[in-house]
């Protein structure tokens, strides 16, 4: 069952580069390349200037774009490029931003990013615990009026059989505990109780 060591390992893996596939390079210079399209600062979504995510999104949508360079000074252009060439180092970290084209950049919403995190989360835990040593439960199943008590019994049984032998209430008492914990607000809120009565 879960221990602190795997949790610490997960936190390190979760925060490692590559979790989100629409990223900008950590470099501060720029690469030569053939210009596919040049976007001026007034072409930005806000009509004023591009963020690197805006520039990355346009690159992702442009069929020929292989990478992008955002100029943060002067004309502040978003340059969509292909055929990456030589790299030019600069000493002012605020002058350029760069990154490669990726489909995630088109849909770079919080949903896509969270989906990537969830993908890694599932893969991490599934690879480290056998089927009998893990339990999968949904929030809706745990809190649902018709399923919550049974889900709680399942969870209690799982915790009880662990190597640590957790002190869990008796099986027949679990539904009562679930009722008190999950439905405690409804008892003092007539509106909630009327909309979802406790049976």
Short mmCIF file of N, CA and C in Angstrom, two decimals:
data_model
loop_
_atom_site.label_atom_id
_atom_site.label_comp_id
_atom_site.label_asym_id
_atom_site.label_seq_id
_atom_site.Cartn_x
_atom_site.Cartn_y
_atom_site.Cartn_z
N UNK A 1 0.83 -1.19 0.00
CA UNK A 1 0.00 0.00 0.00
C UNK A 1 0.88 1.25 0.00
N UNK A 2 0.24 2.39 -0.12
CA UNK A 2 0.98 3.64 -0.27
C UNK A 2 1.88 3.93 0.91
N UNK A 3 3.10 4.35 0.61
CA UNK A 3 4.05 4.79 1.63
C UNK A 3 4.57 6.15 1.23
N UNK A 4 5.28 6.80 2.12
CA UNK A 4 5.77 8.15 1.84
C UNK A 4 6.81 8.15 0.72
N UNK A 5 7.63 7.13 0.64
CA UNK A 5 8.68 7.09 -0.38
C UNK A 5 8.13 7.20 -1.80
N UNK A 6 7.13 6.39 -2.17
CA UNK A 6 6.56 6.56 -3.52
C UNK A 6 5.93 7.93 -3.73
N UNK A 7 5.36 8.50 -2.68
CA UNK A 7 4.76 9.84 -2.82
C UNK A 7 5.84 10.86 -3.14
N UNK A 8 6.98 10.79 -2.44
CA UNK A 8 8.08 11.71 -2.72
C UNK A 8 8.60 11.51 -4.14
N UNK A 9 8.68 10.25 -4.57
CA UNK A 9 9.14 9.96 -5.93
C UNK A 9 8.17 10.53 -6.95
N UNK A 10 6.87 10.42 -6.66
CA UNK A 10 5.87 10.95 -7.59
C UNK A 10 5.99 12.46 -7.70
N UNK A 11 6.19 13.15 -6.60
CA UNK A 11 6.29 14.61 -6.63
C UNK A 11 7.47 15.04 -7.51
N UNK A 12 8.60 14.33 -7.38
CA UNK A 12 9.78 14.67 -8.19
C UNK A 12 9.50 14.40 -9.66
N UNK A 13 8.82 13.30 -9.96
CA UNK A 13 8.54 12.94 -11.36
C UNK A 13 7.51 13.88 -11.96
N UNK A 14 6.51 14.21 -11.16
CA UNK A 14 5.46 15.11 -11.64
C UNK A 14 6.02 16.46 -12.05
N UNK A 15 7.00 16.96 -11.28
CA UNK A 15 7.55 18.28 -11.53
C UNK A 15 8.70 18.29 -12.52
N UNK A 16 9.07 17.11 -13.05
CA UNK A 16 10.18 17.04 -13.99
C UNK A 16 9.79 17.64 -15.33
N UNK A 17 10.77 18.18 -16.08
CA UNK A 17 10.47 18.72 -17.41
C UNK A 17 9.83 17.66 -18.30
N UNK A 18 8.92 18.08 -19.14
CA UNK A 18 8.29 17.15 -20.07
C UNK A 18 6.87 16.79 -19.69
N UNK A 19 6.42 17.20 -18.50
CA UNK A 19 5.05 16.91 -18.10
C UNK A 19 4.07 17.56 -19.08
N UNK A 20 4.36 18.80 -19.41
CA UNK A 20 3.53 19.55 -20.33
C UNK A 20 4.29 19.66 -21.64
N UNK A 21 3.69 19.24 -22.74
CA UNK A 21 4.43 19.11 -23.97
C UNK A 21 4.51 20.39 -24.79
N UNK A 22 3.77 21.39 -24.40
CA UNK A 22 3.93 22.70 -25.03
C UNK A 22 4.81 23.53 -24.10
N UNK A 23 6.08 23.59 -24.40
CA UNK A 23 7.03 24.26 -23.51
C UNK A 23 7.94 25.17 -24.33
N UNK A 24 8.54 26.11 -23.67
CA UNK A 24 9.56 26.93 -24.31
C UNK A 24 10.93 26.45 -23.85
N UNK A 25 11.92 26.63 -24.70
CA UNK A 25 13.26 26.20 -24.37
C UNK A 25 13.83 27.06 -23.24
N UNK A 26 14.69 26.48 -22.41
CA UNK A 26 15.30 27.27 -21.32
C UNK A 26 16.40 28.21 -21.81
N UNK A 27 16.79 28.09 -23.09
CA UNK A 27 17.84 28.95 -23.64
C UNK A 27 17.35 30.39 -23.77
N UNK A 28 18.31 31.30 -23.88
CA UNK A 28 17.95 32.72 -23.96
C UNK A 28 18.33 33.33 -25.31
N UNK A 29 18.89 32.52 -26.24
CA UNK A 29 19.25 33.01 -27.56
C UNK A 29 18.20 32.63 -28.58
N UNK A 30 18.64 32.51 -29.84
CA UNK A 30 17.70 32.16 -30.91
C UNK A 30 18.42 31.35 -31.98
N UNK A 31 17.64 30.60 -32.76
CA UNK A 31 18.16 29.81 -33.87
C UNK A 31 17.81 30.46 -35.21
N UNK A 32 18.75 30.31 -36.16
CA UNK A 32 18.42 30.69 -37.53
C UNK A 32 17.39 29.71 -38.08
N UNK A 33 16.71 30.11 -39.11
CA UNK A 33 15.74 29.23 -39.76
C UNK A 33 15.02 29.97 -40.87
N UNK A 34 14.39 29.21 -41.72
CA UNK A 34 13.60 29.82 -42.79
C UNK A 34 12.28 30.33 -42.22
N UNK A 35 11.97 31.58 -42.51
CA UNK A 35 10.74 32.18 -42.00
C UNK A 35 9.53 31.65 -42.76
N UNK A 36 8.62 31.06 -42.03
CA UNK A 36 7.36 30.59 -42.60
C UNK A 36 6.32 31.71 -42.56
N UNK A 37 6.32 32.43 -41.46
CA UNK A 37 5.36 33.53 -41.29
C UNK A 37 5.86 34.47 -40.21
N UNK A 38 5.65 35.74 -40.41
CA UNK A 38 6.03 36.75 -39.43
C UNK A 38 4.77 37.41 -38.89
N UNK A 39 4.62 37.37 -37.60
CA UNK A 39 3.45 37.99 -36.96
C UNK A 39 3.92 39.22 -36.19
N UNK A 40 3.26 40.33 -36.44
CA UNK A 40 3.60 41.58 -35.76
C UNK A 40 2.94 41.63 -34.39
N UNK A 41 3.41 42.53 -33.56
CA UNK A 41 2.90 42.62 -32.19
C UNK A 41 1.40 42.87 -32.16
N UNK A 42 0.89 43.63 -33.15
CA UNK A 42 -0.55 43.92 -33.17
C UNK A 42 -1.40 42.73 -33.63
N UNK A 43 -0.72 41.66 -34.10
CA UNK A 43 -1.43 40.43 -34.45
C UNK A 43 -1.71 39.56 -33.22
N UNK A 44 -1.15 39.95 -32.10
CA UNK A 44 -1.32 39.16 -30.87
C UNK A 44 -2.79 39.18 -30.43
N UNK A 45 -3.22 38.18 -29.70
CA UNK A 45 -4.61 38.12 -29.23
C UNK A 45 -5.06 39.37 -28.48
N UNK A 46 -4.13 39.98 -27.73
CA UNK A 46 -4.51 41.18 -26.98
C UNK A 46 -4.31 42.46 -27.78
N UNK A 47 -3.80 42.31 -29.06
CA UNK A 47 -3.60 43.46 -29.92
C UNK A 47 -2.41 44.32 -29.55
N UNK A 48 -1.58 43.83 -28.61
CA UNK A 48 -0.48 44.66 -28.12
C UNK A 48 0.87 43.94 -28.22
N UNK A 49 0.96 42.75 -27.61
CA UNK A 49 2.20 41.98 -27.69
C UNK A 49 1.92 40.50 -27.44
N UNK A 50 2.84 39.67 -27.91
CA UNK A 50 2.71 38.23 -27.79
C UNK A 50 3.31 37.71 -26.49
N UNK A 51 2.63 36.77 -25.88
CA UNK A 51 3.28 35.95 -24.86
C UNK A 51 3.89 34.77 -25.60
N UNK A 52 4.79 34.04 -24.95
CA UNK A 52 5.39 32.90 -25.66
C UNK A 52 4.34 31.83 -25.97
N UNK A 53 3.33 31.71 -25.13
CA UNK A 53 2.29 30.73 -25.39
C UNK A 53 1.45 31.10 -26.61
N UNK A 54 1.24 32.41 -26.80
CA UNK A 54 0.52 32.85 -28.00
C UNK A 54 1.30 32.47 -29.25
N UNK A 55 2.61 32.76 -29.24
CA UNK A 55 3.46 32.48 -30.38
C UNK A 55 3.51 30.98 -30.65
N UNK A 56 3.62 30.19 -29.58
CA UNK A 56 3.66 28.73 -29.71
C UNK A 56 2.35 28.21 -30.31
N UNK A 57 1.25 28.82 -29.96
CA UNK A 57 -0.05 28.39 -30.48
C UNK A 57 -0.13 28.62 -31.98
N UNK A 58 0.33 29.79 -32.43
CA UNK A 58 0.31 30.07 -33.87
C UNK A 58 1.21 29.11 -34.63
N UNK A 59 2.35 28.76 -34.04
CA UNK A 59 3.25 27.80 -34.68
C UNK A 59 2.57 26.45 -34.79
N UNK A 60 1.89 26.04 -33.74
CA UNK A 60 1.20 24.75 -33.76
C UNK A 60 0.12 24.69 -34.83
N UNK A 61 -0.47 25.83 -35.14
CA UNK A 61 -1.55 25.87 -36.12
C UNK A 61 -1.04 26.01 -37.55
N UNK A 62 0.22 26.46 -37.70
CA UNK A 62 0.81 26.65 -39.02
C UNK A 62 1.43 25.34 -39.49
N UNK A 63 0.97 24.82 -40.61
CA UNK A 63 1.38 23.50 -41.09
C UNK A 63 2.89 23.37 -41.26
N UNK A 64 3.54 24.39 -41.80
CA UNK A 64 4.98 24.30 -42.09
C UNK A 64 5.86 24.68 -40.91
N UNK A 65 5.30 25.25 -39.87
CA UNK A 65 6.11 25.72 -38.75
C UNK A 65 6.70 24.56 -37.96
N UNK A 66 8.01 24.59 -37.75
CA UNK A 66 8.70 23.57 -36.98
C UNK A 66 9.16 24.08 -35.63
N UNK A 67 9.41 25.38 -35.55
CA UNK A 67 9.76 26.01 -34.27
C UNK A 67 9.45 27.49 -34.36
N UNK A 68 9.46 28.15 -33.23
CA UNK A 68 9.10 29.57 -33.19
C UNK A 68 10.12 30.37 -32.39
N UNK A 69 10.24 31.63 -32.75
CA UNK A 69 11.09 32.56 -32.00
C UNK A 69 10.29 33.81 -31.70
N UNK A 70 10.26 34.19 -30.46
CA UNK A 70 9.55 35.40 -30.05
C UNK A 70 10.57 36.47 -29.69
N UNK A 71 10.52 37.58 -30.41
CA UNK A 71 11.38 38.72 -30.11
C UNK A 71 10.68 39.59 -29.07
N UNK A 72 11.35 39.80 -27.97
CA UNK A 72 10.73 40.56 -26.88
C UNK A 72 11.21 42.00 -26.82
N UNK A 73 11.94 42.42 -27.84
CA UNK A 73 12.36 43.82 -27.92
C UNK A 73 12.18 44.29 -29.36
N UNK A 74 12.38 45.55 -29.61
CA UNK A 74 12.23 46.05 -30.97
C UNK A 74 10.79 45.89 -31.46
N UNK A 75 10.66 45.20 -32.60
CA UNK A 75 9.33 45.02 -33.18
C UNK A 75 8.48 44.00 -32.46
N UNK A 76 9.08 43.24 -31.55
CA UNK A 76 8.36 42.22 -30.77
C UNK A 76 7.56 41.28 -31.68
N UNK A 77 8.26 40.75 -32.68
CA UNK A 77 7.62 39.86 -33.64
C UNK A 77 7.61 38.42 -33.16
N UNK A 78 6.61 37.70 -33.59
CA UNK A 78 6.54 36.24 -33.40
C UNK A 78 6.92 35.63 -34.74
N UNK A 79 8.05 34.93 -34.78
CA UNK A 79 8.58 34.39 -36.03
C UNK A 79 8.34 32.88 -36.07
N UNK A 80 7.58 32.45 -37.06
CA UNK A 80 7.31 31.02 -37.25
C UNK A 80 8.32 30.51 -38.27
N UNK A 81 9.07 29.45 -37.89
CA UNK A 81 10.22 29.04 -38.70
C UNK A 81 10.22 27.54 -38.99
N UNK A 82 11.10 27.17 -39.95
CA UNK A 82 11.38 25.77 -40.24
C UNK A 82 12.87 25.65 -40.59
N UNK A 83 13.34 24.43 -40.70
CA UNK A 83 14.75 24.18 -41.04
C UNK A 83 15.69 24.87 -40.05
N UNK A 84 15.66 24.42 -38.82
CA UNK A 84 16.45 25.04 -37.75
C UNK A 84 17.94 25.02 -38.08
N UNK A 85 18.56 26.16 -37.91
CA UNK A 85 19.98 26.31 -38.21
C UNK A 85 20.82 26.59 -36.99
N UNK A 86 21.81 27.49 -37.16
CA UNK A 86 22.76 27.79 -36.08
C UNK A 86 22.07 28.50 -34.92
N UNK A 87 22.64 28.26 -33.74
CA UNK A 87 22.13 28.91 -32.53
C UNK A 87 22.99 30.11 -32.19
N UNK A 88 22.36 31.21 -31.80
CA UNK A 88 23.06 32.43 -31.44
C UNK A 88 22.78 32.76 -29.98
N UNK A 89 23.82 32.72 -29.19
CA UNK A 89 23.70 33.03 -27.76
C UNK A 89 23.65 34.53 -27.56
N UNK A 90 22.80 34.97 -26.65
CA UNK A 90 22.76 36.38 -26.26
C UNK A 90 22.91 36.45 -24.74
N UNK A 91 23.20 37.63 -24.25
CA UNK A 91 23.48 37.75 -22.83
C UNK A 91 22.38 38.47 -22.05
N UNK A 92 21.33 38.83 -22.77
CA UNK A 92 20.17 39.44 -22.11
C UNK A 92 19.04 38.42 -22.16
N UNK A 93 18.69 37.88 -21.03
CA UNK A 93 17.71 36.80 -20.99
C UNK A 93 16.29 37.24 -21.34
N UNK A 94 16.07 38.53 -21.51
CA UNK A 94 14.73 39.03 -21.81
C UNK A 94 14.51 39.31 -23.30
N UNK A 95 15.49 39.00 -24.15
CA UNK A 95 15.37 39.37 -25.56
C UNK A 95 14.60 38.37 -26.41
N UNK A 96 14.74 37.07 -26.13
CA UNK A 96 14.15 36.05 -26.99
C UNK A 96 13.51 34.92 -26.17
N UNK A 97 12.51 34.30 -26.80
CA UNK A 97 11.92 33.06 -26.31
C UNK A 97 11.81 32.13 -27.51
N UNK A 98 12.03 30.84 -27.31
CA UNK A 98 11.94 29.88 -28.41
C UNK A 98 11.31 28.58 -27.95
N UNK A 99 10.79 27.84 -28.92
CA UNK A 99 10.23 26.53 -28.62
C UNK A 99 9.89 25.80 -29.90
N UNK A 100 9.66 24.50 -29.78
CA UNK A 100 9.31 23.69 -30.94
C UNK A 100 7.80 23.60 -31.12
N UNK A 101 7.39 23.30 -32.34
CA UNK A 101 5.97 23.13 -32.62
C UNK A 101 5.45 21.85 -31.97
N UNK A 102 4.27 21.93 -31.38
CA UNK A 102 3.63 20.74 -30.81
C UNK A 102 2.12 20.97 -30.80
N UNK A 103 1.39 19.91 -31.08
CA UNK A 103 -0.07 20.04 -31.14
C UNK A 103 -0.66 20.51 -29.82
N UNK A 104 -0.01 20.19 -28.72
CA UNK A 104 -0.52 20.64 -27.42
C UNK A 104 -0.56 22.16 -27.34
N UNK A 105 0.29 22.83 -28.11
CA UNK A 105 0.33 24.28 -28.07
C UNK A 105 -0.95 24.91 -28.65
N UNK A 106 -1.63 24.16 -29.50
CA UNK A 106 -2.88 24.67 -30.06
C UNK A 106 -3.97 24.65 -28.99
N UNK A 107 -3.98 23.60 -28.21
CA UNK A 107 -5.01 23.42 -27.19
C UNK A 107 -4.40 23.57 -25.80
N UNK A 108 -3.58 24.60 -25.64
CA UNK A 108 -2.82 24.74 -24.40
C UNK A 108 -3.68 25.28 -23.26
N UNK A 109 -4.82 24.64 -23.08
CA UNK A 109 -5.70 25.02 -21.99
C UNK A 109 -5.28 24.30 -20.72
N UNK A 110 -5.85 24.70 -19.63
CA UNK A 110 -5.58 24.02 -18.37
C UNK A 110 -5.99 22.56 -18.47
N UNK A 111 -7.04 22.29 -19.24
CA UNK A 111 -7.51 20.91 -19.38
C UNK A 111 -6.45 20.01 -19.99
N UNK A 112 -5.81 20.46 -21.07
CA UNK A 112 -4.78 19.65 -21.72
C UNK A 112 -3.61 19.41 -20.79
N UNK A 113 -3.20 20.44 -20.08
CA UNK A 113 -2.08 20.29 -19.16
C UNK A 113 -2.43 19.33 -18.02
N UNK A 114 -3.62 19.48 -17.47
CA UNK A 114 -4.03 18.58 -16.41
C UNK A 114 -4.18 17.15 -16.91
N UNK A 115 -4.58 16.99 -18.17
CA UNK A 115 -4.69 15.66 -18.76
C UNK A 115 -3.33 15.00 -18.83
N UNK A 116 -2.30 15.75 -19.17
CA UNK A 116 -0.95 15.20 -19.20
C UNK A 116 -0.49 14.80 -17.81
N UNK A 117 -0.77 15.65 -16.83
CA UNK A 117 -0.42 15.31 -15.45
C UNK A 117 -1.14 14.02 -15.02
N UNK A 118 -2.42 13.89 -15.35
CA UNK A 118 -3.19 12.72 -14.97
C UNK A 118 -2.64 11.47 -15.65
N UNK A 119 -2.25 11.60 -16.90
CA UNK A 119 -1.65 10.48 -17.63
C UNK A 119 -0.41 9.97 -16.91
N UNK A 120 0.44 10.88 -16.50
CA UNK A 120 1.67 10.49 -15.79
C UNK A 120 1.35 9.96 -14.40
N UNK A 121 0.37 10.56 -13.76
CA UNK A 121 -0.04 10.11 -12.42
C UNK A 121 -0.49 8.65 -12.44
N UNK A 122 -1.36 8.32 -13.38
CA UNK A 122 -1.87 6.95 -13.48
C UNK A 122 -0.74 5.98 -13.81
N UNK A 123 0.10 6.34 -14.78
CA UNK A 123 1.19 5.46 -15.18
C UNK A 123 2.15 5.21 -14.02
N UNK A 124 2.42 6.23 -13.23
CA UNK A 124 3.34 6.11 -12.10
C UNK A 124 2.85 5.10 -11.08
N UNK A 125 1.60 5.25 -10.65
CA UNK A 125 1.10 4.39 -9.58
C UNK A 125 0.75 2.99 -10.08
N UNK A 126 0.27 2.88 -11.30
CA UNK A 126 -0.05 1.56 -11.84
C UNK A 126 1.20 0.71 -11.99
N UNK A 127 2.32 1.34 -12.26
CA UNK A 127 3.57 0.60 -12.45
C UNK A 127 4.21 0.19 -11.14
N UNK A 128 3.78 0.76 -10.03
CA UNK A 128 4.46 0.51 -8.76
C UNK A 128 3.67 -0.36 -7.78
N UNK A 129 2.41 -0.61 -8.06
CA UNK A 129 1.62 -1.41 -7.15
C UNK A 129 0.81 -2.45 -7.92
N UNK A 130 0.82 -3.69 -7.42
CA UNK A 130 0.03 -4.75 -8.03
C UNK A 130 -1.45 -4.47 -7.85
N UNK A 131 -2.26 -5.13 -8.63
CA UNK A 131 -3.69 -4.89 -8.62
C UNK A 131 -4.29 -5.04 -7.22
N UNK A 132 -3.80 -6.04 -6.46
CA UNK A 132 -4.36 -6.27 -5.13
C UNK A 132 -3.87 -5.24 -4.11
N UNK A 133 -2.89 -4.43 -4.49
CA UNK A 133 -2.33 -3.45 -3.56
C UNK A 133 -2.74 -2.02 -3.90
N UNK A 134 -3.75 -1.87 -4.71
CA UNK A 134 -4.24 -0.54 -5.01
C UNK A 134 -5.77 -0.56 -5.13
N UNK A 135 -6.35 0.60 -4.95
CA UNK A 135 -7.80 0.71 -5.04
C UNK A 135 -8.11 1.97 -5.85
N UNK A 136 -9.06 1.86 -6.74
CA UNK A 136 -9.45 3.00 -7.58
C UNK A 136 -10.90 3.35 -7.27
N UNK A 137 -11.12 4.59 -6.88
CA UNK A 137 -12.45 5.04 -6.52
C UNK A 137 -12.71 6.40 -7.15
N UNK A 138 -13.93 6.62 -7.55
CA UNK A 138 -14.30 7.92 -8.10
C UNK A 138 -14.92 8.78 -7.01
N UNK A 139 -14.78 10.08 -7.17
CA UNK A 139 -15.39 11.00 -6.21
C UNK A 139 -16.90 10.83 -6.21
N UNK A 140 -17.47 10.72 -7.42
CA UNK A 140 -18.93 10.59 -7.52
C UNK A 140 -19.42 9.31 -6.85
N UNK A 141 -18.65 8.23 -7.03
CA UNK A 141 -19.04 6.98 -6.39
C UNK A 141 -18.95 7.04 -4.88
N UNK A 142 -17.96 7.77 -4.40
CA UNK A 142 -17.75 7.87 -2.95
C UNK A 142 -18.77 8.77 -2.28
N UNK A 143 -19.25 9.78 -2.99
CA UNK A 143 -20.18 10.73 -2.38
C UNK A 143 -21.63 10.52 -2.80
N UNK A 144 -21.86 9.66 -3.80
CA UNK A 144 -23.21 9.44 -4.28
C UNK A 144 -24.12 8.81 -3.24
N UNK A 145 -25.36 9.26 -3.22
CA UNK A 145 -26.30 8.77 -2.21
C UNK A 145 -26.53 7.26 -2.31
N UNK A 146 -26.54 6.72 -3.52
CA UNK A 146 -26.82 5.30 -3.71
C UNK A 146 -25.57 4.43 -3.68
N UNK A 147 -24.40 5.04 -3.80
CA UNK A 147 -23.16 4.25 -3.90
C UNK A 147 -22.15 4.54 -2.80
N UNK A 148 -22.31 5.67 -2.12
CA UNK A 148 -21.31 6.11 -1.15
C UNK A 148 -21.02 5.14 -0.03
N UNK A 149 -22.06 4.58 0.57
CA UNK A 149 -21.86 3.67 1.70
C UNK A 149 -21.10 2.42 1.28
N UNK A 150 -21.46 1.85 0.13
CA UNK A 150 -20.78 0.66 -0.36
C UNK A 150 -19.32 0.97 -0.71
N UNK A 151 -19.09 2.14 -1.30
CA UNK A 151 -17.72 2.53 -1.63
C UNK A 151 -16.89 2.70 -0.37
N UNK A 152 -17.50 3.21 0.68
CA UNK A 152 -16.80 3.39 1.95
C UNK A 152 -16.45 2.05 2.58
N UNK A 153 -17.35 1.09 2.47
CA UNK A 153 -17.07 -0.25 2.98
C UNK A 153 -15.88 -0.85 2.22
N UNK A 154 -15.87 -0.66 0.92
CA UNK A 154 -14.77 -1.15 0.08
C UNK A 154 -13.44 -0.52 0.51
N UNK A 155 -13.46 0.78 0.76
CA UNK A 155 -12.26 1.47 1.20
C UNK A 155 -11.81 0.99 2.58
N UNK A 156 -12.74 0.81 3.49
CA UNK A 156 -12.41 0.34 4.83
C UNK A 156 -11.78 -1.05 4.79
N UNK A 157 -12.34 -1.93 3.98
CA UNK A 157 -11.79 -3.28 3.85
C UNK A 157 -10.37 -3.24 3.28
N UNK A 158 -10.15 -2.35 2.34
CA UNK A 158 -8.83 -2.22 1.72
C UNK A 158 -7.81 -1.75 2.75
N UNK A 159 -8.17 -0.75 3.55
CA UNK A 159 -7.25 -0.22 4.56
C UNK A 159 -7.00 -1.24 5.67
N UNK A 160 -8.00 -2.03 5.97
CA UNK A 160 -7.89 -3.01 7.04
C UNK A 160 -6.91 -4.13 6.71
N UNK A 161 -6.82 -4.50 5.44
CA UNK A 161 -5.98 -5.63 5.06
C UNK A 161 -4.52 -5.23 4.81
N UNK A 162 -4.20 -3.96 4.94
CA UNK A 162 -2.83 -3.51 4.70
C UNK A 162 -1.84 -4.04 5.70
N UNK A 163 -0.57 -3.97 5.34
CA UNK A 163 0.50 -4.47 6.21
C UNK A 163 0.52 -3.74 7.54
N UNK A 164 0.16 -2.46 7.52
CA UNK A 164 0.17 -1.69 8.76
C UNK A 164 -1.00 -2.02 9.66
N UNK A 165 -2.00 -2.69 9.11
CA UNK A 165 -3.15 -3.08 9.92
C UNK A 165 -3.85 -1.91 10.56
N UNK A 166 -4.29 -0.97 9.74
CA UNK A 166 -4.94 0.24 10.26
C UNK A 166 -6.18 -0.11 11.08
N UNK A 167 -6.38 0.65 12.14
CA UNK A 167 -7.54 0.43 13.01
C UNK A 167 -8.75 1.10 12.38
N UNK A 168 -9.55 0.33 11.66
CA UNK A 168 -10.72 0.84 10.96
C UNK A 168 -11.98 0.35 11.67
N UNK A 169 -13.01 1.16 11.66
CA UNK A 169 -14.25 0.76 12.33
C UNK A 169 -14.79 -0.53 11.69
N UNK A 170 -15.62 -1.22 12.43
CA UNK A 170 -16.19 -2.47 11.93
C UNK A 170 -17.02 -2.22 10.67
N UNK A 171 -17.05 -3.24 9.81
CA UNK A 171 -17.71 -3.11 8.52
C UNK A 171 -19.15 -2.63 8.66
N UNK A 172 -19.87 -3.18 9.63
CA UNK A 172 -21.27 -2.82 9.78
C UNK A 172 -21.47 -1.38 10.26
N UNK A 173 -20.41 -0.75 10.77
CA UNK A 173 -20.51 0.62 11.25
C UNK A 173 -20.14 1.65 10.17
N UNK A 174 -19.50 1.18 9.11
CA UNK A 174 -19.01 2.10 8.07
C UNK A 174 -20.13 2.91 7.43
N UNK A 175 -21.26 2.33 7.02
CA UNK A 175 -22.33 3.13 6.42
C UNK A 175 -22.80 4.27 7.32
N UNK A 176 -22.84 4.01 8.62
CA UNK A 176 -23.26 5.05 9.56
C UNK A 176 -22.25 6.18 9.60
N UNK A 177 -20.96 5.83 9.61
CA UNK A 177 -19.91 6.85 9.59
C UNK A 177 -19.99 7.67 8.30
N UNK A 178 -20.17 6.97 7.18
CA UNK A 178 -20.29 7.67 5.90
C UNK A 178 -21.46 8.64 5.93
N UNK A 179 -22.59 8.20 6.46
CA UNK A 179 -23.79 9.02 6.53
C UNK A 179 -23.53 10.30 7.30
N UNK A 180 -22.84 10.19 8.44
CA UNK A 180 -22.58 11.35 9.29
C UNK A 180 -21.58 12.30 8.64
N UNK A 181 -20.56 11.75 7.97
CA UNK A 181 -19.51 12.59 7.41
C UNK A 181 -19.97 13.28 6.12
N UNK A 182 -20.58 12.53 5.21
CA UNK A 182 -20.94 13.08 3.90
C UNK A 182 -22.21 13.92 3.96
N UNK A 183 -23.15 13.53 4.77
CA UNK A 183 -24.44 14.21 4.78
C UNK A 183 -24.63 15.19 5.94
N UNK A 184 -23.55 15.52 6.61
CA UNK A 184 -23.72 16.36 7.81
C UNK A 184 -24.27 17.74 7.47
N UNK A 185 -23.94 18.27 6.28
CA UNK A 185 -24.44 19.59 5.91
C UNK A 185 -25.94 19.57 5.62
N UNK A 186 -26.39 18.49 5.04
CA UNK A 186 -27.79 18.43 4.63
C UNK A 186 -28.73 18.47 5.84
N UNK A 187 -28.26 17.96 6.95
CA UNK A 187 -29.09 17.93 8.14
C UNK A 187 -29.41 19.33 8.64
N UNK A 188 -28.50 20.29 8.36
CA UNK A 188 -28.71 21.66 8.85
C UNK A 188 -29.03 22.63 7.73
N UNK A 189 -29.23 22.10 6.52
CA UNK A 189 -29.52 22.96 5.38
C UNK A 189 -30.78 22.45 4.68
N UNK A 190 -31.93 23.05 4.98
CA UNK A 190 -33.21 22.58 4.41
C UNK A 190 -33.22 22.58 2.88
N UNK A 191 -32.53 23.54 2.26
CA UNK A 191 -32.51 23.62 0.81
C UNK A 191 -31.81 22.41 0.22
N UNK A 192 -30.62 22.07 0.75
CA UNK A 192 -29.89 20.91 0.27
C UNK A 192 -30.65 19.63 0.56
N UNK A 193 -31.26 19.57 1.72
CA UNK A 193 -31.98 18.36 2.09
C UNK A 193 -33.19 18.14 1.18
N UNK A 194 -33.85 19.23 0.80
CA UNK A 194 -35.02 19.11 -0.07
C UNK A 194 -34.62 18.70 -1.49
N UNK A 195 -33.48 19.20 -1.95
CA UNK A 195 -33.04 18.92 -3.32
C UNK A 195 -32.43 17.53 -3.45
N UNK A 196 -31.88 17.00 -2.35
CA UNK A 196 -31.25 15.68 -2.39
C UNK A 196 -31.48 15.00 -1.05
N UNK A 197 -32.69 14.55 -0.81
CA UNK A 197 -33.05 14.03 0.50
C UNK A 197 -32.23 12.81 0.92
N UNK A 198 -31.94 12.74 2.18
CA UNK A 198 -31.22 11.62 2.76
C UNK A 198 -32.19 10.50 3.10
N UNK A 199 -31.98 9.37 2.48
CA UNK A 199 -32.87 8.24 2.73
C UNK A 199 -32.42 7.43 3.94
#
